Short mmCIF file of N, CA, C and O in Angstrom, two decimals:
data_model
loop_
_atom_site.label_atom_id
_atom_site.label_comp_id
_atom_site.label_asym_id
_atom_site.label_seq_id
_atom_site.Cartn_x
_atom_site.Cartn_y
_atom_site.Cartn_z
N UNK A 264 -15.50 -35.30 9.62
CA UNK A 264 -16.41 -34.95 8.54
C UNK A 264 -16.24 -35.97 7.42
O UNK A 264 -15.14 -36.27 7.00
N UNK A 265 -17.33 -36.53 6.93
CA UNK A 265 -17.24 -37.51 5.84
C UNK A 265 -16.96 -36.81 4.53
O UNK A 265 -17.19 -35.62 4.37
N UNK A 266 -16.47 -37.58 3.55
CA UNK A 266 -16.16 -37.03 2.24
C UNK A 266 -17.40 -36.39 1.62
O UNK A 266 -17.32 -35.32 1.03
N UNK A 267 -18.55 -37.00 1.77
CA UNK A 267 -19.79 -36.49 1.17
C UNK A 267 -20.20 -35.14 1.76
O UNK A 267 -20.81 -34.33 1.08
N UNK A 268 -19.84 -34.90 3.03
CA UNK A 268 -20.26 -33.65 3.66
C UNK A 268 -19.22 -32.54 3.55
O UNK A 268 -19.46 -31.42 3.97
N UNK A 269 -18.04 -32.84 2.97
CA UNK A 269 -17.01 -31.82 2.81
C UNK A 269 -17.34 -30.92 1.62
O UNK A 269 -17.88 -31.39 0.62
N UNK A 270 -17.00 -29.65 1.72
CA UNK A 270 -17.18 -28.79 0.54
C UNK A 270 -16.24 -29.26 -0.57
O UNK A 270 -15.17 -29.79 -0.30
N UNK A 271 -16.65 -29.09 -1.81
CA UNK A 271 -15.84 -29.53 -2.95
C UNK A 271 -14.52 -28.76 -2.98
O UNK A 271 -14.51 -27.53 -2.99
N UNK A 272 -13.41 -29.49 -2.97
CA UNK A 272 -12.09 -28.86 -3.00
C UNK A 272 -11.56 -28.75 -4.42
O UNK A 272 -10.57 -28.06 -4.66
N UNK A 273 -12.21 -29.43 -5.36
CA UNK A 273 -11.80 -29.40 -6.76
C UNK A 273 -12.96 -28.93 -7.62
O UNK A 273 -14.11 -29.29 -7.38
N UNK A 274 -12.64 -28.14 -8.63
CA UNK A 274 -13.66 -27.54 -9.49
C UNK A 274 -13.52 -28.08 -10.91
O UNK A 274 -12.43 -28.05 -11.49
N UNK A 275 -14.62 -28.55 -11.48
CA UNK A 275 -14.68 -28.97 -12.88
C UNK A 275 -15.17 -27.78 -13.68
O UNK A 275 -16.29 -27.31 -13.49
N UNK A 276 -14.33 -27.29 -14.59
CA UNK A 276 -14.68 -26.09 -15.36
C UNK A 276 -15.61 -26.40 -16.53
O UNK A 276 -16.42 -25.57 -16.91
N UNK A 277 -15.50 -27.61 -17.13
CA UNK A 277 -16.32 -28.00 -18.26
C UNK A 277 -16.45 -29.52 -18.23
O UNK A 277 -15.49 -30.21 -17.87
N UNK A 278 -17.59 -30.07 -18.62
CA UNK A 278 -17.78 -31.52 -18.56
C UNK A 278 -16.77 -32.32 -19.39
O UNK A 278 -16.50 -33.47 -19.09
N UNK A 279 -16.18 -31.70 -20.41
CA UNK A 279 -15.21 -32.39 -21.26
C UNK A 279 -13.81 -32.44 -20.64
O UNK A 279 -12.95 -33.20 -21.10
N UNK A 280 -13.57 -31.64 -19.62
CA UNK A 280 -12.22 -31.53 -19.05
C UNK A 280 -11.74 -32.83 -18.44
O UNK A 280 -12.52 -33.58 -17.84
N UNK A 281 -10.43 -33.10 -18.60
CA UNK A 281 -9.82 -34.25 -17.93
C UNK A 281 -8.91 -33.79 -16.79
O UNK A 281 -8.11 -34.56 -16.27
N UNK A 282 -9.06 -32.52 -16.40
CA UNK A 282 -8.39 -32.00 -15.21
C UNK A 282 -9.40 -31.22 -14.39
O UNK A 282 -10.43 -30.77 -14.90
N UNK A 283 -9.09 -31.10 -13.12
CA UNK A 283 -9.89 -30.33 -12.17
C UNK A 283 -9.00 -29.25 -11.59
O UNK A 283 -7.78 -29.37 -11.60
N UNK A 284 -9.59 -28.20 -11.05
CA UNK A 284 -8.84 -27.08 -10.50
C UNK A 284 -8.99 -27.05 -8.98
O UNK A 284 -10.11 -27.13 -8.45
N UNK A 285 -7.85 -26.94 -8.28
CA UNK A 285 -7.87 -26.87 -6.81
C UNK A 285 -8.46 -25.54 -6.36
O UNK A 285 -7.97 -24.48 -6.72
N UNK A 286 -9.53 -25.61 -5.58
CA UNK A 286 -10.19 -24.40 -5.06
C UNK A 286 -9.50 -23.87 -3.82
O UNK A 286 -9.72 -22.73 -3.41
N UNK A 287 -8.69 -24.71 -3.19
CA UNK A 287 -7.90 -24.34 -2.01
C UNK A 287 -6.56 -25.07 -2.13
O UNK A 287 -6.41 -25.97 -2.95
N UNK A 288 -5.61 -24.69 -1.30
CA UNK A 288 -4.36 -25.45 -1.23
C UNK A 288 -4.69 -26.81 -0.63
O UNK A 288 -5.43 -26.91 0.35
N UNK A 289 -4.17 -27.86 -1.23
CA UNK A 289 -4.42 -29.23 -0.78
C UNK A 289 -3.10 -29.88 -0.37
O UNK A 289 -2.07 -29.62 -0.98
N UNK A 290 -3.15 -30.73 0.64
CA UNK A 290 -1.94 -31.36 1.17
C UNK A 290 -1.85 -32.82 0.76
O UNK A 290 -2.87 -33.49 0.58
N UNK A 291 -0.61 -33.28 0.62
CA UNK A 291 -0.37 -34.70 0.38
C UNK A 291 -1.10 -35.50 1.46
O UNK A 291 -1.02 -35.15 2.64
N UNK A 292 -1.84 -36.51 1.04
CA UNK A 292 -2.61 -37.32 1.99
C UNK A 292 -4.06 -36.90 2.13
O UNK A 292 -4.87 -37.66 2.66
N UNK A 293 -4.40 -35.70 1.68
CA UNK A 293 -5.80 -35.28 1.69
C UNK A 293 -6.62 -36.22 0.80
O UNK A 293 -6.14 -36.69 -0.23
N UNK A 294 -7.85 -36.46 1.20
CA UNK A 294 -8.77 -37.26 0.39
C UNK A 294 -9.75 -36.30 -0.27
O UNK A 294 -10.40 -35.50 0.41
N UNK A 295 -9.83 -36.37 -1.59
CA UNK A 295 -10.72 -35.51 -2.36
C UNK A 295 -11.67 -36.39 -3.18
O UNK A 295 -11.39 -37.56 -3.43
N UNK A 296 -12.80 -35.82 -3.57
CA UNK A 296 -13.75 -36.54 -4.42
C UNK A 296 -13.46 -36.19 -5.88
O UNK A 296 -13.42 -35.01 -6.24
N UNK A 297 -13.25 -37.21 -6.69
CA UNK A 297 -13.09 -37.04 -8.13
C UNK A 297 -14.16 -37.90 -8.79
O UNK A 297 -14.15 -39.12 -8.67
N UNK A 298 -15.12 -37.22 -9.42
CA UNK A 298 -16.27 -37.90 -10.02
C UNK A 298 -16.95 -38.83 -9.02
O UNK A 298 -17.33 -39.95 -9.34
N UNK A 299 -17.08 -38.34 -7.78
CA UNK A 299 -17.79 -39.07 -6.73
C UNK A 299 -16.99 -40.15 -6.03
O UNK A 299 -17.48 -40.77 -5.10
N UNK A 300 -15.74 -40.34 -6.43
CA UNK A 300 -14.90 -41.38 -5.83
C UNK A 300 -13.82 -40.75 -4.96
O UNK A 300 -13.20 -39.75 -5.37
N UNK A 301 -13.54 -41.32 -3.78
CA UNK A 301 -12.48 -40.77 -2.95
C UNK A 301 -11.10 -41.08 -3.53
O UNK A 301 -10.83 -42.21 -3.96
N UNK A 302 -10.24 -40.07 -3.59
CA UNK A 302 -8.88 -40.23 -4.09
C UNK A 302 -7.95 -39.56 -3.08
O UNK A 302 -8.18 -38.42 -2.68
N UNK A 303 -6.89 -40.28 -2.67
CA UNK A 303 -5.89 -39.73 -1.75
C UNK A 303 -4.79 -39.07 -2.57
O UNK A 303 -4.21 -39.70 -3.46
N UNK A 304 -4.52 -37.81 -2.28
CA UNK A 304 -3.52 -37.05 -3.03
C UNK A 304 -2.11 -37.50 -2.67
O UNK A 304 -1.79 -37.68 -1.50
N UNK A 305 -1.26 -37.64 -3.68
CA UNK A 305 0.11 -38.10 -3.49
C UNK A 305 1.10 -36.95 -3.34
O UNK A 305 2.28 -37.18 -3.07
N UNK A 306 0.64 -35.71 -3.54
CA UNK A 306 1.51 -34.56 -3.37
C UNK A 306 0.68 -33.33 -3.01
O UNK A 306 -0.54 -33.35 -3.11
N UNK A 307 1.36 -32.29 -2.58
CA UNK A 307 0.70 -31.02 -2.30
C UNK A 307 0.25 -30.40 -3.62
O UNK A 307 0.95 -30.51 -4.63
N UNK A 308 -0.90 -29.75 -3.61
CA UNK A 308 -1.44 -29.06 -4.78
C UNK A 308 -1.74 -27.63 -4.37
O UNK A 308 -2.49 -27.40 -3.41
N UNK A 309 -1.18 -26.67 -5.08
CA UNK A 309 -1.44 -25.26 -4.77
C UNK A 309 -2.81 -24.83 -5.30
O UNK A 309 -3.31 -25.40 -6.28
N UNK A 310 -3.39 -23.83 -4.68
CA UNK A 310 -4.66 -23.29 -5.12
C UNK A 310 -4.55 -22.86 -6.59
O UNK A 310 -3.54 -22.28 -7.01
N UNK A 311 -5.54 -23.21 -7.39
CA UNK A 311 -5.57 -22.85 -8.80
C UNK A 311 -4.84 -23.82 -9.71
O UNK A 311 -4.92 -23.68 -10.93
N UNK A 312 -4.14 -24.79 -9.15
CA UNK A 312 -3.41 -25.74 -9.97
C UNK A 312 -4.31 -26.89 -10.43
O UNK A 312 -5.36 -27.15 -9.86
N UNK A 313 -3.85 -27.59 -11.46
CA UNK A 313 -4.63 -28.66 -12.08
C UNK A 313 -4.35 -30.01 -11.43
O UNK A 313 -3.22 -30.30 -11.03
N UNK A 314 -5.40 -30.84 -11.37
CA UNK A 314 -5.34 -32.19 -10.84
C UNK A 314 -5.96 -33.10 -11.89
O UNK A 314 -6.99 -32.77 -12.49
N UNK A 315 -5.34 -34.26 -12.11
CA UNK A 315 -5.85 -35.19 -13.13
C UNK A 315 -7.20 -35.77 -12.71
O UNK A 315 -7.35 -36.30 -11.61
N UNK A 316 -8.16 -35.66 -13.59
CA UNK A 316 -9.50 -36.22 -13.36
C UNK A 316 -9.51 -37.72 -13.62
O UNK A 316 -10.34 -38.45 -13.08
N UNK A 317 -8.58 -38.18 -14.44
CA UNK A 317 -8.41 -39.61 -14.75
C UNK A 317 -6.94 -39.83 -15.06
O UNK A 317 -6.18 -38.87 -15.24
N UNK A 318 -6.52 -41.08 -15.15
CA UNK A 318 -5.13 -41.39 -15.51
C UNK A 318 -4.87 -40.90 -16.93
O UNK A 318 -5.73 -41.05 -17.82
N UNK A 319 -3.69 -40.31 -17.14
CA UNK A 319 -3.31 -39.78 -18.45
C UNK A 319 -1.97 -40.36 -18.86
O UNK A 319 -1.06 -40.49 -18.04
N UNK A 320 -1.84 -40.67 -20.15
CA UNK A 320 -0.60 -41.24 -20.69
C UNK A 320 0.17 -40.18 -21.47
O UNK A 320 -0.40 -39.14 -21.87
N UNK A 321 1.44 -40.43 -21.68
CA UNK A 321 2.28 -39.52 -22.47
C UNK A 321 1.61 -39.28 -23.83
O UNK A 321 1.16 -40.22 -24.49
N UNK A 322 1.51 -38.01 -24.19
CA UNK A 322 0.89 -37.64 -25.46
C UNK A 322 -0.59 -37.29 -25.35
O UNK A 322 -1.14 -36.67 -26.26
N UNK A 323 -1.25 -37.69 -24.25
CA UNK A 323 -2.66 -37.33 -24.08
C UNK A 323 -2.79 -35.81 -24.03
O UNK A 323 -1.92 -35.12 -23.49
N UNK A 324 -3.86 -35.31 -24.60
CA UNK A 324 -4.14 -33.88 -24.59
C UNK A 324 -4.90 -33.52 -23.31
O UNK A 324 -5.80 -34.26 -22.90
N UNK A 325 -4.54 -32.40 -22.70
CA UNK A 325 -5.22 -31.94 -21.49
C UNK A 325 -6.25 -30.89 -21.89
O UNK A 325 -5.95 -29.96 -22.64
N UNK A 326 -7.45 -31.07 -21.39
CA UNK A 326 -8.55 -30.15 -21.65
C UNK A 326 -8.88 -29.38 -20.38
O UNK A 326 -9.09 -29.97 -19.32
N UNK A 327 -8.92 -28.06 -20.50
CA UNK A 327 -9.34 -27.17 -19.41
C UNK A 327 -10.29 -26.16 -20.04
O UNK A 327 -10.00 -25.60 -21.09
N UNK A 328 -11.41 -25.88 -19.40
CA UNK A 328 -12.47 -25.04 -19.96
C UNK A 328 -12.97 -25.62 -21.29
O UNK A 328 -13.42 -24.88 -22.16
N UNK A 329 -12.82 -26.93 -21.49
CA UNK A 329 -13.23 -27.57 -22.73
C UNK A 329 -12.29 -27.31 -23.89
O UNK A 329 -12.59 -27.68 -25.02
N UNK A 330 -11.14 -26.70 -23.64
CA UNK A 330 -10.18 -26.37 -24.69
C UNK A 330 -8.86 -27.09 -24.44
O UNK A 330 -8.45 -27.31 -23.29
N UNK A 331 -8.16 -27.43 -25.52
CA UNK A 331 -6.85 -28.05 -25.39
C UNK A 331 -5.86 -27.04 -24.84
O UNK A 331 -5.76 -25.92 -25.36
N UNK A 332 -5.10 -27.45 -23.81
CA UNK A 332 -4.09 -26.54 -23.26
C UNK A 332 -2.69 -27.11 -23.38
O UNK A 332 -1.71 -26.39 -23.17
N UNK A 333 -2.55 -28.40 -23.70
CA UNK A 333 -1.22 -28.98 -23.81
C UNK A 333 -1.26 -30.48 -23.85
O UNK A 333 -2.33 -31.10 -23.89
N UNK A 334 -0.05 -31.07 -23.84
CA UNK A 334 0.12 -32.52 -23.92
C UNK A 334 0.88 -33.03 -22.71
O UNK A 334 1.82 -32.38 -22.23
N UNK A 335 0.51 -34.21 -22.26
CA UNK A 335 1.17 -34.85 -21.13
C UNK A 335 2.54 -35.36 -21.57
O UNK A 335 2.68 -35.97 -22.63
N UNK A 336 3.58 -35.10 -20.75
CA UNK A 336 4.94 -35.51 -21.07
C UNK A 336 5.45 -36.66 -20.21
O UNK A 336 6.52 -37.21 -20.48
N UNK A 337 4.70 -37.03 -19.17
CA UNK A 337 5.03 -38.16 -18.29
C UNK A 337 3.71 -38.73 -17.78
O UNK A 337 2.74 -37.98 -17.64
N UNK A 338 3.64 -40.04 -17.52
CA UNK A 338 2.37 -40.61 -17.05
C UNK A 338 1.86 -39.89 -15.80
O UNK A 338 2.63 -39.50 -14.93
N UNK A 339 0.53 -39.72 -15.73
CA UNK A 339 -0.12 -39.02 -14.63
C UNK A 339 -1.25 -39.90 -14.11
O UNK A 339 -2.10 -40.35 -14.89
N UNK A 340 -1.26 -40.13 -12.81
CA UNK A 340 -2.32 -40.92 -12.17
C UNK A 340 -3.50 -40.03 -11.80
O UNK A 340 -3.35 -38.81 -11.68
N UNK A 341 -4.66 -40.62 -11.62
CA UNK A 341 -5.82 -39.87 -11.16
C UNK A 341 -5.45 -39.16 -9.85
O UNK A 341 -4.79 -39.74 -8.98
N UNK A 342 -5.80 -37.89 -9.74
CA UNK A 342 -5.52 -37.12 -8.54
C UNK A 342 -4.13 -36.53 -8.48
O UNK A 342 -3.79 -35.81 -7.54
N UNK A 343 -3.30 -36.76 -9.51
CA UNK A 343 -1.94 -36.24 -9.51
C UNK A 343 -1.92 -34.81 -10.03
O UNK A 343 -2.73 -34.41 -10.88
N UNK A 344 -0.96 -34.05 -9.55
CA UNK A 344 -0.74 -32.67 -9.95
C UNK A 344 -0.33 -32.62 -11.42
O UNK A 344 0.56 -33.36 -11.86
N UNK A 345 -0.98 -31.75 -12.20
CA UNK A 345 -0.59 -31.51 -13.59
C UNK A 345 -0.02 -30.10 -13.64
O UNK A 345 -0.70 -29.13 -13.30
N UNK A 346 1.25 -30.01 -14.07
CA UNK A 346 1.91 -28.70 -14.14
C UNK A 346 3.08 -28.83 -15.12
O UNK A 346 3.15 -29.79 -15.88
N UNK A 347 4.01 -27.90 -15.09
CA UNK A 347 5.08 -27.89 -16.10
C UNK A 347 6.00 -29.11 -16.04
O UNK A 347 6.70 -29.38 -16.99
N UNK A 348 5.99 -29.86 -14.94
CA UNK A 348 6.84 -31.05 -14.84
C UNK A 348 6.27 -32.23 -15.64
O UNK A 348 7.00 -33.18 -15.91
N UNK A 349 4.99 -32.17 -16.02
CA UNK A 349 4.40 -33.27 -16.79
C UNK A 349 3.42 -32.79 -17.87
O UNK A 349 2.66 -33.59 -18.41
N UNK A 350 3.47 -31.51 -18.18
CA UNK A 350 2.59 -30.92 -19.19
C UNK A 350 3.37 -29.92 -20.02
O UNK A 350 4.08 -29.07 -19.48
N UNK A 351 3.26 -30.02 -21.34
CA UNK A 351 3.89 -29.06 -22.24
C UNK A 351 2.80 -28.37 -23.05
O UNK A 351 1.87 -29.03 -23.54
N UNK A 352 2.91 -27.08 -23.18
CA UNK A 352 1.97 -26.32 -23.99
C UNK A 352 2.14 -26.72 -25.45
O UNK A 352 3.26 -26.90 -25.93
N UNK A 353 1.04 -26.87 -26.15
CA UNK A 353 1.08 -27.15 -27.58
C UNK A 353 1.11 -25.86 -28.38
O UNK A 353 1.19 -25.90 -29.61
N UNK A 354 1.03 -24.72 -27.71
CA UNK A 354 0.83 -23.46 -28.42
C UNK A 354 1.91 -22.43 -28.19
O UNK A 354 2.26 -21.69 -29.07
N UNK A 355 2.41 -22.35 -26.96
CA UNK A 355 3.43 -21.35 -26.64
C UNK A 355 4.52 -22.04 -25.81
O UNK A 355 4.26 -23.05 -25.17
N UNK A 356 5.73 -21.50 -25.81
CA UNK A 356 6.77 -22.08 -24.96
C UNK A 356 6.35 -22.03 -23.49
O UNK A 356 5.63 -21.13 -23.07
N UNK A 357 6.78 -23.01 -22.71
CA UNK A 357 6.53 -23.03 -21.28
C UNK A 357 7.76 -22.47 -20.58
O UNK A 357 8.86 -22.93 -20.81
N UNK A 358 7.57 -21.46 -19.76
CA UNK A 358 8.68 -20.79 -19.11
C UNK A 358 8.67 -21.09 -17.62
O UNK A 358 7.63 -21.22 -16.99
N UNK A 359 9.87 -21.21 -17.05
CA UNK A 359 10.04 -21.41 -15.62
C UNK A 359 11.11 -20.44 -15.14
O UNK A 359 11.89 -19.91 -15.92
N UNK A 360 11.16 -20.21 -13.83
CA UNK A 360 12.19 -19.33 -13.28
C UNK A 360 13.56 -19.98 -13.43
O UNK A 360 13.71 -21.19 -13.25
N UNK A 361 14.56 -19.17 -13.74
CA UNK A 361 15.92 -19.65 -13.80
C UNK A 361 16.45 -19.93 -12.41
O UNK A 361 15.80 -19.64 -11.40
N UNK A 362 17.67 -20.45 -12.34
CA UNK A 362 18.28 -20.78 -11.05
C UNK A 362 18.47 -19.55 -10.17
O UNK A 362 18.52 -19.67 -8.96
N UNK A 363 18.55 -18.39 -10.81
CA UNK A 363 18.70 -17.16 -10.02
C UNK A 363 17.38 -16.72 -9.40
O UNK A 363 17.33 -15.80 -8.61
N UNK A 364 16.28 -17.41 -9.76
CA UNK A 364 14.98 -17.10 -9.18
C UNK A 364 14.30 -15.89 -9.77
O UNK A 364 13.24 -15.50 -9.32
N UNK A 365 14.91 -15.26 -10.76
CA UNK A 365 14.36 -14.03 -11.32
C UNK A 365 14.10 -14.09 -12.82
O UNK A 365 13.14 -13.52 -13.30
N UNK A 366 14.97 -14.73 -13.57
CA UNK A 366 14.87 -14.72 -15.02
C UNK A 366 14.16 -15.98 -15.53
O UNK A 366 14.43 -17.08 -15.05
N UNK A 367 13.27 -15.80 -16.47
CA UNK A 367 12.51 -16.91 -17.02
C UNK A 367 13.28 -17.57 -18.15
O UNK A 367 13.94 -16.91 -18.96
N UNK A 368 13.22 -18.90 -18.20
CA UNK A 368 13.86 -19.70 -19.23
C UNK A 368 12.81 -20.57 -19.91
O UNK A 368 11.88 -21.04 -19.26
N UNK A 369 12.99 -20.83 -21.19
CA UNK A 369 12.13 -21.80 -21.87
C UNK A 369 12.41 -23.15 -21.22
O UNK A 369 13.56 -23.56 -21.08
N UNK A 370 11.39 -23.84 -20.77
CA UNK A 370 11.53 -25.10 -20.05
C UNK A 370 12.41 -26.09 -20.82
O UNK A 370 13.21 -26.80 -20.25
N UNK A 371 12.26 -26.15 -22.15
CA UNK A 371 12.99 -27.11 -22.95
C UNK A 371 14.46 -26.74 -23.11
O UNK A 371 15.28 -27.56 -23.51
N UNK A 372 14.84 -25.49 -22.81
CA UNK A 372 16.23 -25.05 -22.96
C UNK A 372 17.04 -25.20 -21.68
O UNK A 372 18.24 -24.96 -21.68
N UNK A 373 16.41 -25.60 -20.57
CA UNK A 373 17.13 -25.73 -19.31
C UNK A 373 18.04 -26.94 -19.35
O UNK A 373 17.68 -27.98 -19.88
N UNK A 374 19.20 -26.81 -18.79
CA UNK A 374 20.15 -27.94 -18.75
C UNK A 374 20.23 -28.51 -17.35
O UNK A 374 19.95 -27.91 -16.39
#
């Protein structure tokens, strides 16, 4: 199946957004269309997770639904996964599971 005939695997929520949302789970090596251009994914992307619509630099603001949701903390290439490893909320603390797998910790407080 050619890229043009594949159903869209990424969803653009608003024209201003610089991220796209995975409509299905995507695998490393999958080729997806981003603004009509084929992009090979460098990592697995879970359903509902964000993918960079364009290259983003540290400090760039991420827009989802046309609204600011956070700032990039590490360089992100087009098609790369955007999540807590490279995105910090500008509004609320970002929490992740602790090493015990049950208790949430503020991402910035983890050692």
